[in-house]
Short mmCIF file of C-alpha atoms in Angstrom, two decimals:
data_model
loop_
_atom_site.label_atom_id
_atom_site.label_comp_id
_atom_site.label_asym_id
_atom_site.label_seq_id
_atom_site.Cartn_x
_atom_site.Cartn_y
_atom_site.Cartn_z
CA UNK A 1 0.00 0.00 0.00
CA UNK A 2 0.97 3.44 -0.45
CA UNK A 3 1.59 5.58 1.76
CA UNK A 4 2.14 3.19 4.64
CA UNK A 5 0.48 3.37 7.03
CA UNK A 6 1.72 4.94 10.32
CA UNK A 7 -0.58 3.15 12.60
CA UNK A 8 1.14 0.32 11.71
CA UNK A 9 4.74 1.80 12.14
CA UNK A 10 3.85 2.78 15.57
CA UNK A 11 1.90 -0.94 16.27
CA UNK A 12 5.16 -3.08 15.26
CA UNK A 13 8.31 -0.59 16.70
CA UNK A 14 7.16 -0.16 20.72
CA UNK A 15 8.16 -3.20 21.84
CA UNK A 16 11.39 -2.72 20.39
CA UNK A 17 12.11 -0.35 23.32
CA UNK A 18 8.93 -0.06 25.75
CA UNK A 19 10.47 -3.23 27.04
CA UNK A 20 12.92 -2.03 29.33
CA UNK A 21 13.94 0.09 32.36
CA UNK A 22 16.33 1.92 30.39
CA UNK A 23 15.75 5.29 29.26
CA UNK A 24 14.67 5.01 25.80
CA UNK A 25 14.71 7.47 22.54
CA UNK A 26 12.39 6.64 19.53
CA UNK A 27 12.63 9.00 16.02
CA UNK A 28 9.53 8.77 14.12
CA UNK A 29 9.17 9.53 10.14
CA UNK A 30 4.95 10.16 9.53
CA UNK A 31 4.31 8.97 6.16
CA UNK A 32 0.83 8.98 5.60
CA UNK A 33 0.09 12.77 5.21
CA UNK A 34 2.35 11.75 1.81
CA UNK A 35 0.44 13.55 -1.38
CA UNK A 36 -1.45 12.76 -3.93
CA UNK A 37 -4.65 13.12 -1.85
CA UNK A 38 -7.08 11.53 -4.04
CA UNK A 39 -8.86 8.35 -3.51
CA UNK A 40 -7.14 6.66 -6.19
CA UNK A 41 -3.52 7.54 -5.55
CA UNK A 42 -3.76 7.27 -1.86
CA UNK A 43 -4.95 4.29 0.30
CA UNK A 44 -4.52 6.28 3.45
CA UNK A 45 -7.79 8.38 1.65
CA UNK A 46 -9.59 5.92 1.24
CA UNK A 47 -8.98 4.11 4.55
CA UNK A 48 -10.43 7.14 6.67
CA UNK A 49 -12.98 9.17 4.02
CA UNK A 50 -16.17 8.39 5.13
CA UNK A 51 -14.67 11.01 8.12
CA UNK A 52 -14.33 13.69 5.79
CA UNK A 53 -16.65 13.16 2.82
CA UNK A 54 -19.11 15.28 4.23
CA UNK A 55 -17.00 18.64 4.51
CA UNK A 56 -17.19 21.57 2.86
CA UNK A 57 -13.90 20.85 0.33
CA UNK A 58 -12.89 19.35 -2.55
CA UNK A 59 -11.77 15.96 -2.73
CA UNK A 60 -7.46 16.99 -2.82
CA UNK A 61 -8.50 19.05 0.81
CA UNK A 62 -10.73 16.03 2.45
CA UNK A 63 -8.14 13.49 1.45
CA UNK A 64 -5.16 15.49 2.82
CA UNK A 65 -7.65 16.03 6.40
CA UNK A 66 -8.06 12.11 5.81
CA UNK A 67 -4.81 11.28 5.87
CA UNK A 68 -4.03 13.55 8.88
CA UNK A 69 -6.26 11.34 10.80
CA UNK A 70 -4.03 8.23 10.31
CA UNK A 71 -1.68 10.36 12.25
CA UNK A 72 -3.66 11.18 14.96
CA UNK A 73 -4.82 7.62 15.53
CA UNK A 74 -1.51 6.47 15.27
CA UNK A 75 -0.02 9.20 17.94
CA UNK A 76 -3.61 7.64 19.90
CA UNK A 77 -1.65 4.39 20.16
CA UNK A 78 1.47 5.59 20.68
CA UNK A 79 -0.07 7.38 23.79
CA UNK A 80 -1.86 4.25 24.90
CA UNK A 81 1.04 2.07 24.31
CA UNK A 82 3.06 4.32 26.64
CA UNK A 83 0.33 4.27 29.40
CA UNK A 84 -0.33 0.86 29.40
CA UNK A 85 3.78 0.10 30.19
CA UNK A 86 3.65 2.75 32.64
CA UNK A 87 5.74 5.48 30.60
CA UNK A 88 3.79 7.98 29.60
CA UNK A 89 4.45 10.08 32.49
CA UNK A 90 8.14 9.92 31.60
CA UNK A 91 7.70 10.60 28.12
CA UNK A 92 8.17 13.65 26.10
CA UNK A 93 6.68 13.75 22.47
CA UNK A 94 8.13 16.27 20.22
CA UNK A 95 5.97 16.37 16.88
CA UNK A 96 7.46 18.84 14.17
CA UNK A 97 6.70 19.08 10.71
CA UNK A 98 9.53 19.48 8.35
CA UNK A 99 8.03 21.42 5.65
CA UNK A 100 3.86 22.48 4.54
CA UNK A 101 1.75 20.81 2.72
CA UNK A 102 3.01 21.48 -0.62
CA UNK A 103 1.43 18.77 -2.79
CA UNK A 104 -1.61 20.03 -1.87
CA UNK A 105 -1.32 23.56 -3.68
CA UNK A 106 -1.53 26.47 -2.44
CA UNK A 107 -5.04 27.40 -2.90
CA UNK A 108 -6.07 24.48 -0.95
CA UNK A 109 -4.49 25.64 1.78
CA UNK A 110 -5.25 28.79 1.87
CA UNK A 111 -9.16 27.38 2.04
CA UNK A 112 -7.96 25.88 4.85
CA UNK A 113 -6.17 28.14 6.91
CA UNK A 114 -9.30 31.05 5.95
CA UNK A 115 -6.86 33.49 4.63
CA UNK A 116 -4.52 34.23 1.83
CA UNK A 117 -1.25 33.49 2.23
CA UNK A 118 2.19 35.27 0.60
CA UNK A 119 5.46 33.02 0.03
CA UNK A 120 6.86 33.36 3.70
CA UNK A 121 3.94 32.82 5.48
CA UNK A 122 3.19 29.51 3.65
CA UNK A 123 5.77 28.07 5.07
CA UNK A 124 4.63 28.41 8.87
CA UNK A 125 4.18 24.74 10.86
CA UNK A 126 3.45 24.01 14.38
CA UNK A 127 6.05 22.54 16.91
CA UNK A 128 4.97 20.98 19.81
CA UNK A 129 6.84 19.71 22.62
CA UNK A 130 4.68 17.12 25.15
CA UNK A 131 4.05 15.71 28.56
CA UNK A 132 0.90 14.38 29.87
CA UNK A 133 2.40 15.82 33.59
CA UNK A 134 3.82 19.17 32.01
CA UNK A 135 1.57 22.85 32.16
CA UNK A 136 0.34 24.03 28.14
CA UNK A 137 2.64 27.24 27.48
CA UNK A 138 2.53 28.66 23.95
CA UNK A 139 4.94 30.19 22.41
CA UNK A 140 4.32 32.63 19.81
CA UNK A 141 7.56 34.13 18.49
CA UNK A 142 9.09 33.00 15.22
CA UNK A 143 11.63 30.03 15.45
CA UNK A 144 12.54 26.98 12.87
CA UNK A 145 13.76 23.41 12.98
CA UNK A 146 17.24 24.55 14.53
CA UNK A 147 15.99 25.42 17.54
CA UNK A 148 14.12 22.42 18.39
CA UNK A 149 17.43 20.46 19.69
CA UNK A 150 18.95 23.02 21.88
CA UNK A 151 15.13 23.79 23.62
CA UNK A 152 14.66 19.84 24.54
CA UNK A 153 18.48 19.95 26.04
CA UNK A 154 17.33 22.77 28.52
CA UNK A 155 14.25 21.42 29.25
CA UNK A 156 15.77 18.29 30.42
CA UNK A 157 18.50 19.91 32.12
CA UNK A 158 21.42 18.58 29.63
CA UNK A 159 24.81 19.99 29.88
CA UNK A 160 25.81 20.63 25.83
CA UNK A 161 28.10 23.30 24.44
CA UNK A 162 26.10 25.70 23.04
CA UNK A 163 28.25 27.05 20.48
CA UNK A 164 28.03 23.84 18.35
CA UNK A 165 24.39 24.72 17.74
CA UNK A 166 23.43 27.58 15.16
CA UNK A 167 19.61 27.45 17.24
CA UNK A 168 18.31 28.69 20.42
CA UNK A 169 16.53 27.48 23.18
CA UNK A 170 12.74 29.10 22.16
CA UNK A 171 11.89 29.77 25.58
CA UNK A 172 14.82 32.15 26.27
CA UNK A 173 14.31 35.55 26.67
CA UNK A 174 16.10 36.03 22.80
CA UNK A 175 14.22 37.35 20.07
CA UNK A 176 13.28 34.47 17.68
CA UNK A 177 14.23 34.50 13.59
CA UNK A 178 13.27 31.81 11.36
CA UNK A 179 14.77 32.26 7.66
CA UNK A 180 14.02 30.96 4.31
CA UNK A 181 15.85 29.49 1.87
CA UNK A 182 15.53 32.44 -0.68
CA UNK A 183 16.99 34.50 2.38
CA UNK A 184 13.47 35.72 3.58
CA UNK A 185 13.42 35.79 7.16
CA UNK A 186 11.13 36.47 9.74
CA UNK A 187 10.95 38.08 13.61
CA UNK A 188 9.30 39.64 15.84
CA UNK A 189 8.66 43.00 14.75
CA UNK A 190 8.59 41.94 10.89
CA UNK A 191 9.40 39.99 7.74
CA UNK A 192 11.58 40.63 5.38
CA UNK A 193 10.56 39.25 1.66
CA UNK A 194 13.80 38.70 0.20
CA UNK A 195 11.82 38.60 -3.61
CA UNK A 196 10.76 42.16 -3.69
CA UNK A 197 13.34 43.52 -0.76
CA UNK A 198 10.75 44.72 1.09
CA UNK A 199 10.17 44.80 4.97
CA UNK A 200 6.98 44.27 6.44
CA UNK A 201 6.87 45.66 9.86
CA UNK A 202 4.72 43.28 11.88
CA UNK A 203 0.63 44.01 12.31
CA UNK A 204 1.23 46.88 9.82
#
């Protein structure tokens, strides 16, 4: 089948290391949100689409929600699998995406977010860093994948040299940047659109 399926990946790998006292570290690759997102290219689609046939998109949007939701089922079990061996309170989950959406074109996204969106912008994910025991803080300033390392080492209290990392830890006091590959970056107070040279001071 194709994509794979990561309910399964998750269903065959934990007992590979929730079978231990030892401290454990497990890297996940999702594969199902893979595009195309139609029925016939996808089996992950057509595995979950009776859960989205009924909203308001076309079929590329509901199959990319559809195969979102083998994700979330498989993160379910991951979750469950953790519980049920007593390590879920010792867990963290850090769940990053490594790039949008792109097979699913632009305008389809945009439907989905509710808003236009310019070349930077497109480009924004969601990290988030988990413990069932830990307080919800969000964080709101711009930061990219770089940062993600040095943040988990100081919220577990490693010792690391920090000039061997090009990130920063995103709940320091430091003002975030996250840059693009066509040197567009982004802060605080603005982006810069590296296209048109033109800075866009922030809620301007």
């Amino acid at each position: 089948m194709w994509p794979q399926s990561d309910i399964d990946m998750i269903d065959v790998t934990t007992s590979n290391y929730m079978n231990g006292s030892n401290p454990f570290l497990a890297y996940y690759m999702s594969v199902s949100g893979h595009f195309g997102y139609k029925k016939s290219d996808n089996s992950i689609v057509g595995k979950h689409w009776n859960l989205v046939k009924d909203l308001p998109y076309n079929e590329e949007t509901k199959g990319y929600l559809a195969t979102q939701i083998e994700l979330d089922k498989a993160l379910e079990l991951l979750i469950q699998r953790l519980e049920e061996n007593d390590l879920l309170e010792d867990t963290v989950i850090v769940l990053l995406a490594d790039h949008y959406p792109y097979g699913l074109g632009d305008e389809n996204i945009e439907t989905l977010v509710g808003h236009p969106l310019d070349a930077v912008e497109l480009h924004h994910t969601n990290l988030i860093i988990w413990n069932s025991e830990i307080k919800t803080k969000t964080i709101d300033k711009p930061c990219m994948s770089i940062d993600v390392l040095p943040t988990v080492y100081n919220l577990f209290g490693l010792d690391y040299d920090s000039r061997l990392f090009m990130g920063k830890d995103i709940f320091s006091p430091t003002e975030g940047l996250a840059f693009l590959k066509d040197r567009s970056w982004v802060t605080s107070k603005g982006t810069y659109y590296a296209s048109t040279g033109n800075f866009t001071p922030k809620n301007s």
